[in-house]
């Protein structure tokens, strides 16, 4: 059953000009699976009628999800609301012969869900014109035989950062329970004047803003040629996506080892995210070199940084301007486990160099360069930018730590999801999410989404430093 959520929608909503947001370089849909254990309450609290009605209530409070992308004549792009929007959110329901026990025994693997048609076709997310937009939100609910349910949700990542995705799903569950709750703060509209920071910066910075080393732009090639240029050719079917788990206790021990190593100078500190980035960088880089995929040599190590925090911007709303905070690591730093404290310190020092002034300059450069491309008639100017560290022809490895995102908060009245699955298909770019809550409902583990070529993945599993703290949850 397929339902278009076009009933009782608001007639007015905020729109936002978003072209100057670095989130634009991640034009894709962000999918996630949430799996619910069998419960007699599913029939009542997660029935198609109840979910449909509560979703209408949630959408009325969060009209941004009812928007669509509009490409204007000057090549700027807005996320605009229109009550006649042909790309309204969708909601689908189905049943399957697959049981919850069968699904659990196979690690909730995406390949199993795909075989049973529990997923949705995921658009590529690229914004090319006013006639080919897709809904900002698509949801599919599958009821499993003998109880249990799986919910597949897809949101456009350009419009919503990872936190907003799950905040909305959690808010929907509150509407489903009939609670008169306010919209979460990170979903509330923020004025365009505050969010379009580059427009403010252009009044105070000169047009000679320096090109940031972390971001590249090329108008001599087509977007397809750029994608080919920055993507290392690999045999078809050799990329392996996996999910690993690391306990927060083990991560804290690693941080304590770094602090006790004597590597940190007086007044210096590292976060657990810095330590985790260093661990991942060491192990993944070693695996790549041991598998002879990349030659021995220095590596670029990066940790994704949300620019809103150092810029003093609200940590909510549409998109999230990010930058990949880079540092250089010698072969010695990645090959030898005892250099972990030094690498963690380098990551911390790299993050600290991203001052508000540098980030304002970066946003201003993005804005003015984009405007120049548009004025010169470059088609789809947003597709000519990319993060340099994501060029897989280079020796680059990094982490995006999303371990505070509330991915397990979506309780519709039949219990929290027992497992959540997300996606990451970028090689050497590890994304970190919370693992499932423990018996006390506290998060005691993190899930690491890792995609590597098969020989590299085999080398990673054989790495004693990796296997001593990370365990395989499942392959996709």
CSV table of C-alpha atoms in Angstrom, one decimal, residues 90-472:
chain,number,residue,atom,x,y,z
A,90,UNK,CA,5.5,9.1,0.8
A,91,UNK,CA,4.6,6.3,3.1
A,92,UNK,CA,4.3,2.6,2.1
A,93,UNK,CA,3.3,-0.6,3.9
A,94,UNK,CA,3.8,-4.3,3.1
A,95,UNK,CA,4.0,-7.7,4.7
A,96,UNK,CA,6.7,-10.4,4.2
A,97,UNK,CA,7.1,-14.1,5.0
A,98,UNK,CA,10.5,-13.3,6.6
A,99,UNK,CA,10.5,-13.7,10.4
A,100,UNK,CA,12.2,-11.5,12.9
A,101,UNK,CA,14.3,-14.4,14.1
A,102,UNK,CA,15.6,-15.1,10.6
A,103,UNK,CA,16.5,-11.5,10.1
A,104,UNK,CA,18.3,-11.3,13.4
A,105,UNK,CA,20.2,-14.5,12.7
A,106,UNK,CA,21.6,-13.0,9.6
A,107,UNK,CA,22.8,-9.8,11.3
A,108,UNK,CA,20.0,-7.6,10.0
A,109,UNK,CA,22.0,-7.6,6.7
A,110,UNK,CA,20.8,-5.1,4.1
A,111,UNK,CA,21.2,-7.8,1.4
A,112,UNK,CA,18.5,-9.9,3.2
A,113,UNK,CA,16.2,-6.9,3.4
A,114,UNK,CA,16.7,-6.2,-0.2
A,115,UNK,CA,15.8,-9.7,-1.3
A,116,UNK,CA,12.5,-9.4,0.5
A,117,UNK,CA,11.8,-5.9,-1.0
A,118,UNK,CA,11.9,-4.2,2.3
A,119,UNK,CA,13.9,-1.3,1.0
A,120,UNK,CA,13.0,1.6,-1.4
A,121,UNK,CA,14.7,2.6,-4.6
A,122,UNK,CA,17.1,5.3,-3.5
A,123,UNK,CA,17.4,8.3,-5.9
A,124,UNK,CA,20.9,9.6,-6.6
A,125,UNK,CA,20.1,12.8,-4.8
A,126,UNK,CA,21.6,15.1,-7.4
A,127,UNK,CA,19.7,18.4,-7.9
A,128,UNK,CA,19.7,19.1,-11.6
A,129,UNK,CA,16.5,21.1,-12.4
A,130,UNK,CA,13.0,22.0,-11.4
A,131,UNK,CA,11.4,18.9,-13.1
A,132,UNK,CA,13.1,16.0,-11.5
A,133,UNK,CA,13.0,16.5,-7.8
A,134,UNK,CA,12.2,13.7,-5.4
A,135,UNK,CA,10.5,13.7,-2.0
A,136,UNK,CA,12.6,15.0,0.9
A,137,UNK,CA,11.2,12.0,2.9
A,138,UNK,CA,10.2,8.5,1.9
A,139,UNK,CA,9.2,5.7,4.4
A,140,UNK,CA,8.4,2.0,4.0
A,141,UNK,CA,7.1,-0.2,6.8
A,142,UNK,CA,7.3,-4.0,6.5
A,143,UNK,CA,5.4,-6.2,8.9
A,144,UNK,CA,7.3,-9.5,9.6
A,145,UNK,CA,5.8,-12.9,9.8
A,146,UNK,CA,5.3,-14.0,13.5
A,147,UNK,CA,5.6,-10.4,14.6
A,148,UNK,CA,8.1,-7.6,14.4
A,149,UNK,CA,8.5,-4.8,12.0
A,150,UNK,CA,11.1,-3.0,9.9
A,151,UNK,CA,11.0,0.7,9.0
A,152,UNK,CA,13.0,2.0,6.0
A,153,UNK,CA,13.3,5.8,6.0
A,154,UNK,CA,15.1,7.9,3.4
A,155,UNK,CA,15.8,11.6,3.6
A,156,UNK,CA,17.6,13.9,1.3
A,157,UNK,CA,21.0,14.6,3.0
A,158,UNK,CA,21.4,18.0,1.4
A,159,UNK,CA,18.4,19.3,3.3
A,160,UNK,CA,18.8,17.5,6.6
A,161,UNK,CA,21.9,16.6,8.6
A,162,UNK,CA,22.1,13.2,10.4
A,163,UNK,CA,20.8,14.5,13.7
A,164,UNK,CA,17.7,16.1,12.2
A,165,UNK,CA,16.8,12.9,10.5
A,166,UNK,CA,16.5,10.9,13.7
A,167,UNK,CA,15.2,13.8,15.7
A,168,UNK,CA,12.2,13.9,13.3
A,169,UNK,CA,11.7,10.2,13.6
A,170,UNK,CA,11.7,10.4,17.4
A,171,UNK,CA,9.3,13.4,17.2
A,172,UNK,CA,7.0,11.4,15.0
A,173,UNK,CA,6.8,8.7,17.7
A,174,UNK,CA,5.7,11.3,20.2
A,175,UNK,CA,2.9,12.4,17.8
A,176,UNK,CA,2.0,8.7,17.4
A,177,UNK,CA,1.6,8.4,21.1
A,178,UNK,CA,-0.8,11.3,21.1
A,179,UNK,CA,1.4,13.6,23.2
A,180,UNK,CA,1.2,17.3,22.7
A,181,UNK,CA,4.9,17.9,22.3
A,182,UNK,CA,6.8,20.7,20.8
A,183,UNK,CA,8.9,20.3,17.7
A,184,UNK,CA,12.5,19.5,18.7
A,185,UNK,CA,14.7,22.5,18.7
A,186,UNK,CA,17.0,21.1,16.0
A,187,UNK,CA,14.0,20.9,13.6
A,188,UNK,CA,12.6,24.4,14.3
A,189,UNK,CA,13.1,26.9,11.4
A,190,UNK,CA,15.9,29.3,11.9
A,191,UNK,CA,15.9,32.7,10.1
A,192,UNK,CA,17.7,32.8,6.7
A,193,UNK,CA,19.8,35.7,7.9
A,194,UNK,CA,21.4,33.6,10.5
A,195,UNK,CA,21.9,30.4,8.5
A,196,UNK,CA,23.2,32.0,5.2
A,197,UNK,CA,26.4,32.8,6.9
A,198,UNK,CA,28.3,33.3,3.7
A,199,UNK,CA,26.0,36.2,2.7
A,200,UNK,CA,26.9,37.9,6.0
A,201,UNK,CA,30.6,37.3,5.6
A,202,UNK,CA,30.6,38.7,2.1
A,203,UNK,CA,29.9,42.2,3.6
A,204,UNK,CA,33.1,42.1,5.7
A,205,UNK,CA,35.5,40.0,3.7
A,206,UNK,CA,37.2,40.9,0.4
A,207,UNK,CA,36.6,39.0,-2.8
A,208,UNK,CA,40.2,37.8,-2.6
A,209,UNK,CA,39.3,35.0,-0.2
A,210,UNK,CA,41.9,32.2,-0.4
A,211,UNK,CA,40.9,28.8,-1.8
A,212,UNK,CA,40.8,26.3,1.1
A,213,UNK,CA,43.1,23.4,0.7
A,214,UNK,CA,40.3,21.0,1.8
A,215,UNK,CA,37.9,21.9,-1.1
A,216,UNK,CA,38.6,21.6,-4.8
A,217,UNK,CA,36.7,23.0,-7.8
A,218,UNK,CA,37.1,22.3,-11.5
A,219,UNK,CA,35.1,23.7,-14.4
A,220,UNK,CA,37.3,22.3,-17.2
A,221,UNK,CA,35.7,18.9,-16.7
A,222,UNK,CA,32.1,17.6,-16.6
A,223,UNK,CA,30.7,16.4,-13.3
A,224,UNK,CA,31.0,12.8,-14.6
A,225,UNK,CA,34.6,13.3,-15.6
A,226,UNK,CA,35.3,14.8,-12.2
A,227,UNK,CA,33.7,11.8,-10.5
A,228,UNK,CA,35.8,9.5,-12.6
A,229,UNK,CA,39.0,11.5,-11.9
A,230,UNK,CA,38.7,11.4,-8.1
A,231,UNK,CA,37.5,7.7,-7.9
A,232,UNK,CA,40.1,5.0,-7.8
A,233,UNK,CA,39.1,2.2,-10.3
A,234,UNK,CA,38.4,-1.1,-8.6
A,235,UNK,CA,37.0,-4.3,-10.0
A,236,UNK,CA,33.3,-4.6,-9.9
A,237,UNK,CA,31.9,-6.4,-6.8
A,238,UNK,CA,35.1,-6.1,-4.8
A,239,UNK,CA,34.0,-3.4,-2.3
A,240,UNK,CA,32.9,-4.8,1.0
A,241,UNK,CA,30.7,-2.8,3.4
A,242,UNK,CA,30.8,-4.0,7.0
A,243,UNK,CA,29.6,-2.8,10.5
A,244,UNK,CA,32.0,-3.2,13.4
A,245,UNK,CA,31.4,-2.6,17.1
A,246,UNK,CA,33.7,-1.0,19.7
A,247,UNK,CA,32.7,-0.7,23.3
A,248,UNK,CA,32.8,2.7,24.9
A,249,UNK,CA,34.8,1.2,27.7
A,250,UNK,CA,37.5,0.1,25.4
A,251,UNK,CA,37.5,3.5,23.7
A,252,UNK,CA,37.9,5.2,27.1
A,253,UNK,CA,40.8,2.9,27.9
A,254,UNK,CA,42.5,3.9,24.7
A,255,UNK,CA,42.0,7.6,25.6
A,256,UNK,CA,43.5,7.0,29.0
A,257,UNK,CA,46.5,5.3,27.4
A,258,UNK,CA,47.0,8.4,25.2
A,259,UNK,CA,46.8,10.7,28.2
A,260,UNK,CA,49.3,8.6,30.1
A,261,UNK,CA,51.7,8.3,27.3
A,262,UNK,CA,53.5,11.6,27.9
A,263,UNK,CA,52.8,12.7,24.3
A,264,UNK,CA,50.5,15.5,25.3
A,265,UNK,CA,52.2,18.7,26.4
A,266,UNK,CA,50.9,20.8,29.3
A,267,UNK,CA,47.5,22.1,28.7
A,268,UNK,CA,46.8,19.9,25.7
A,269,UNK,CA,44.0,17.4,25.5
A,270,UNK,CA,42.3,14.9,23.2
A,271,UNK,CA,38.7,13.8,22.9
A,272,UNK,CA,37.6,10.2,22.5
A,273,UNK,CA,36.6,11.1,18.9
A,274,UNK,CA,40.3,12.2,18.2
A,275,UNK,CA,41.5,8.9,19.6
A,276,UNK,CA,39.0,6.9,17.6
A,277,UNK,CA,40.0,8.8,14.5
A,278,UNK,CA,43.6,8.0,15.1
A,279,UNK,CA,42.9,4.3,15.7
A,280,UNK,CA,40.8,4.0,12.6
A,281,UNK,CA,43.4,5.9,10.5
A,282,UNK,CA,46.2,3.6,11.7
A,283,UNK,CA,44.4,0.3,11.2
A,284,UNK,CA,42.7,1.2,7.8
A,285,UNK,CA,45.9,2.7,6.4
A,286,UNK,CA,48.0,-0.3,7.5
A,287,UNK,CA,45.4,-2.6,5.9
A,288,UNK,CA,45.5,-0.7,2.6
A,289,UNK,CA,49.3,-0.9,2.5
A,290,UNK,CA,49.6,-4.5,3.6
A,291,UNK,CA,47.1,-5.5,0.9
A,292,UNK,CA,49.2,-3.5,-1.6
A,293,UNK,CA,46.3,-1.3,-2.6
A,294,UNK,CA,48.2,1.8,-1.8
A,295,UNK,CA,52.0,2.1,-1.7
A,296,UNK,CA,53.8,2.8,1.6
A,297,UNK,CA,54.0,6.5,2.4
A,298,UNK,CA,52.5,9.3,4.3
A,299,UNK,CA,48.7,9.6,4.7
A,300,UNK,CA,46.2,12.4,5.0
A,301,UNK,CA,44.1,11.8,8.0
A,302,UNK,CA,40.9,13.8,8.5
A,303,UNK,CA,38.0,14.2,11.0
A,304,UNK,CA,34.8,15.7,9.8
A,305,UNK,CA,34.0,19.0,11.6
A,306,UNK,CA,30.6,20.7,11.8
A,307,UNK,CA,31.5,24.3,11.1
A,308,UNK,CA,28.4,25.6,12.9
A,309,UNK,CA,29.9,25.1,16.3
A,310,UNK,CA,33.1,27.2,15.9
A,311,UNK,CA,31.1,29.8,13.9
A,312,UNK,CA,28.6,30.1,16.7
A,313,UNK,CA,25.7,29.1,14.5
A,314,UNK,CA,22.6,27.3,15.7
A,315,UNK,CA,23.2,23.5,15.7
A,316,UNK,CA,19.9,22.8,14.0
A,317,UNK,CA,17.9,23.4,10.8
A,318,UNK,CA,18.6,22.6,7.2
A,319,UNK,CA,21.9,21.0,6.2
A,320,UNK,CA,25.1,21.3,8.1
A,321,UNK,CA,28.2,23.1,6.7
A,322,UNK,CA,31.0,20.7,7.3
A,323,UNK,CA,34.7,20.6,6.5
A,324,UNK,CA,37.2,17.7,6.7
A,325,UNK,CA,39.8,18.8,9.2
A,326,UNK,CA,43.1,17.3,7.7
A,327,UNK,CA,46.5,16.5,9.1
A,328,UNK,CA,49.4,14.7,7.6
A,329,UNK,CA,50.6,11.4,9.1
A,330,UNK,CA,53.9,9.8,8.2
A,331,UNK,CA,54.1,6.1,7.3
A,332,UNK,CA,55.7,5.6,10.7
A,333,UNK,CA,52.7,7.1,12.5
A,334,UNK,CA,50.3,4.7,10.8
A,335,UNK,CA,52.4,1.6,10.7
A,336,UNK,CA,53.4,1.4,14.3
A,337,UNK,CA,50.6,1.0,17.0
A,338,UNK,CA,52.7,2.7,19.6
A,339,UNK,CA,52.5,5.9,17.6
A,340,UNK,CA,48.7,6.1,18.4
A,341,UNK,CA,49.1,8.9,21.0
A,342,UNK,CA,51.2,11.1,18.6
A,343,UNK,CA,48.6,10.6,15.9
A,344,UNK,CA,45.7,11.4,18.2
A,345,UNK,CA,47.5,14.6,19.3
A,346,UNK,CA,48.0,15.5,15.6
A,347,UNK,CA,44.3,15.1,14.9
A,348,UNK,CA,43.4,17.3,17.9
A,349,UNK,CA,45.8,20.0,16.9
A,350,UNK,CA,44.4,19.9,13.3
A,351,UNK,CA,40.8,20.4,14.5
A,352,UNK,CA,42.0,23.3,16.7
A,353,UNK,CA,43.5,25.1,13.7
A,354,UNK,CA,40.0,25.6,12.1
A,355,UNK,CA,39.3,29.0,13.6
A,356,UNK,CA,36.1,31.0,13.0
A,357,UNK,CA,38.1,33.4,10.7
A,358,UNK,CA,39.3,30.5,8.5
A,359,UNK,CA,35.9,28.9,8.3
A,360,UNK,CA,34.2,32.3,7.5
A,361,UNK,CA,36.8,32.7,4.7
A,362,UNK,CA,36.0,29.2,3.5
A,363,UNK,CA,32.2,29.9,3.4
A,364,UNK,CA,32.8,33.2,1.6
A,365,UNK,CA,35.1,31.5,-0.9
A,366,UNK,CA,32.4,28.9,-1.6
A,367,UNK,CA,29.8,31.6,-2.1
A,368,UNK,CA,31.8,33.9,-4.3
A,369,UNK,CA,33.2,31.0,-6.4
A,370,UNK,CA,29.8,29.5,-6.9
A,371,UNK,CA,28.3,32.8,-7.9
A,372,UNK,CA,31.2,33.3,-10.4
A,373,UNK,CA,30.6,29.9,-12.0
A,374,UNK,CA,26.9,30.6,-12.3
A,375,UNK,CA,27.5,34.0,-13.9
A,376,UNK,CA,29.8,32.4,-16.5
A,377,UNK,CA,27.1,29.9,-17.5
A,378,UNK,CA,28.5,26.8,-15.8
A,379,UNK,CA,25.7,24.2,-15.7
A,380,UNK,CA,25.1,22.6,-12.3
A,381,UNK,CA,27.9,24.6,-10.6
A,382,UNK,CA,27.4,22.7,-7.3
A,383,UNK,CA,28.6,19.5,-9.0
A,384,UNK,CA,32.0,21.0,-9.7
A,385,UNK,CA,33.1,21.1,-6.0
A,386,UNK,CA,34.4,18.3,-3.9
A,387,UNK,CA,36.4,17.6,-0.8
A,388,UNK,CA,40.0,16.8,-1.7
A,389,UNK,CA,40.3,14.1,1.0
A,390,UNK,CA,37.6,12.1,-0.7
A,391,UNK,CA,39.7,11.6,-3.8
A,392,UNK,CA,40.3,7.8,-3.5
A,393,UNK,CA,43.4,8.0,-5.7
A,394,UNK,CA,45.2,9.6,-2.7
A,395,UNK,CA,46.3,8.0,0.5
A,396,UNK,CA,43.5,9.5,2.7
A,397,UNK,CA,41.6,8.0,5.6
A,398,UNK,CA,39.2,9.7,8.0
A,399,UNK,CA,36.2,9.5,10.3
A,400,UNK,CA,32.9,11.2,10.8
A,401,UNK,CA,31.8,10.8,14.4
A,402,UNK,CA,28.1,10.9,14.8
A,403,UNK,CA,28.0,9.0,18.1
A,404,UNK,CA,25.6,11.4,19.8
A,405,UNK,CA,22.8,11.1,17.2
A,406,UNK,CA,19.6,9.7,18.7
A,407,UNK,CA,19.2,6.8,16.3
A,408,UNK,CA,17.5,4.5,18.8
A,409,UNK,CA,14.9,7.0,20.2
A,410,UNK,CA,12.1,6.1,17.7
A,411,UNK,CA,9.7,4.2,20.1
A,412,UNK,CA,6.2,4.2,18.5
A,413,UNK,CA,4.7,2.4,21.5
A,414,UNK,CA,6.0,-1.1,20.9
A,415,UNK,CA,9.5,-0.6,22.2
A,416,UNK,CA,12.7,1.0,20.8
A,417,UNK,CA,14.2,-0.5,17.7
A,418,UNK,CA,16.5,-3.3,18.7
A,419,UNK,CA,18.9,-2.6,15.8
A,420,UNK,CA,19.4,0.3,13.5
A,421,UNK,CA,21.3,0.0,10.2
A,422,UNK,CA,22.7,2.9,8.2
A,423,UNK,CA,24.8,3.1,5.1
A,424,UNK,CA,28.3,4.2,4.1
A,425,UNK,CA,29.7,3.2,0.8
A,426,UNK,CA,32.7,5.5,0.7
A,427,UNK,CA,36.0,3.6,0.9
A,428,UNK,CA,38.4,4.7,3.7
A,429,UNK,CA,35.8,7.1,5.1
A,430,UNK,CA,34.5,5.5,8.4
A,431,UNK,CA,31.2,6.8,9.8
A,432,UNK,CA,30.5,6.2,13.5
A,433,UNK,CA,27.0,5.9,15.0
A,434,UNK,CA,25.8,4.7,18.5
A,435,UNK,CA,25.4,1.0,18.9
A,436,UNK,CA,22.1,-0.4,20.4
A,437,UNK,CA,21.4,0.5,24.0
A,438,UNK,CA,22.4,-2.0,26.7
A,439,UNK,CA,20.2,-3.4,29.4
A,440,UNK,CA,20.2,-0.1,31.3
A,441,UNK,CA,19.2,1.8,28.1
A,442,UNK,CA,22.7,3.4,28.1
A,443,UNK,CA,24.8,3.4,25.0
A,444,UNK,CA,27.7,1.2,25.7
A,445,UNK,CA,29.1,0.6,22.2
A,446,UNK,CA,29.6,2.4,18.9
A,447,UNK,CA,29.0,1.0,15.4
A,448,UNK,CA,31.7,1.7,12.8
A,449,UNK,CA,30.5,1.7,9.2
A,450,UNK,CA,33.5,0.6,7.1
A,451,UNK,CA,33.7,0.0,3.4
A,452,UNK,CA,36.9,-1.3,1.9
A,453,UNK,CA,38.2,-3.5,-1.0
A,454,UNK,CA,38.0,-7.2,-0.2
A,455,UNK,CA,41.8,-7.7,0.3
A,456,UNK,CA,41.9,-4.6,2.5
A,457,UNK,CA,39.0,-5.7,4.6
A,458,UNK,CA,40.7,-9.1,5.1
A,459,UNK,CA,43.9,-7.3,6.2
A,460,UNK,CA,41.9,-5.1,8.6
A,461,UNK,CA,40.3,-8.2,10.2
A,462,UNK,CA,43.8,-9.7,10.6
A,463,UNK,CA,45.2,-6.6,12.3
A,464,UNK,CA,45.6,-7.5,16.0
A,465,UNK,CA,45.2,-3.8,17.2
A,466,UNK,CA,41.9,-3.7,15.3
A,467,UNK,CA,40.5,-7.1,16.3
A,468,UNK,CA,41.5,-6.5,20.0
A,469,UNK,CA,38.8,-3.7,20.3
A,470,UNK,CA,36.5,-4.1,17.2
A,471,UNK,CA,34.2,-7.0,16.5
A,472,UNK,CA,32.3,-7.6,13.3
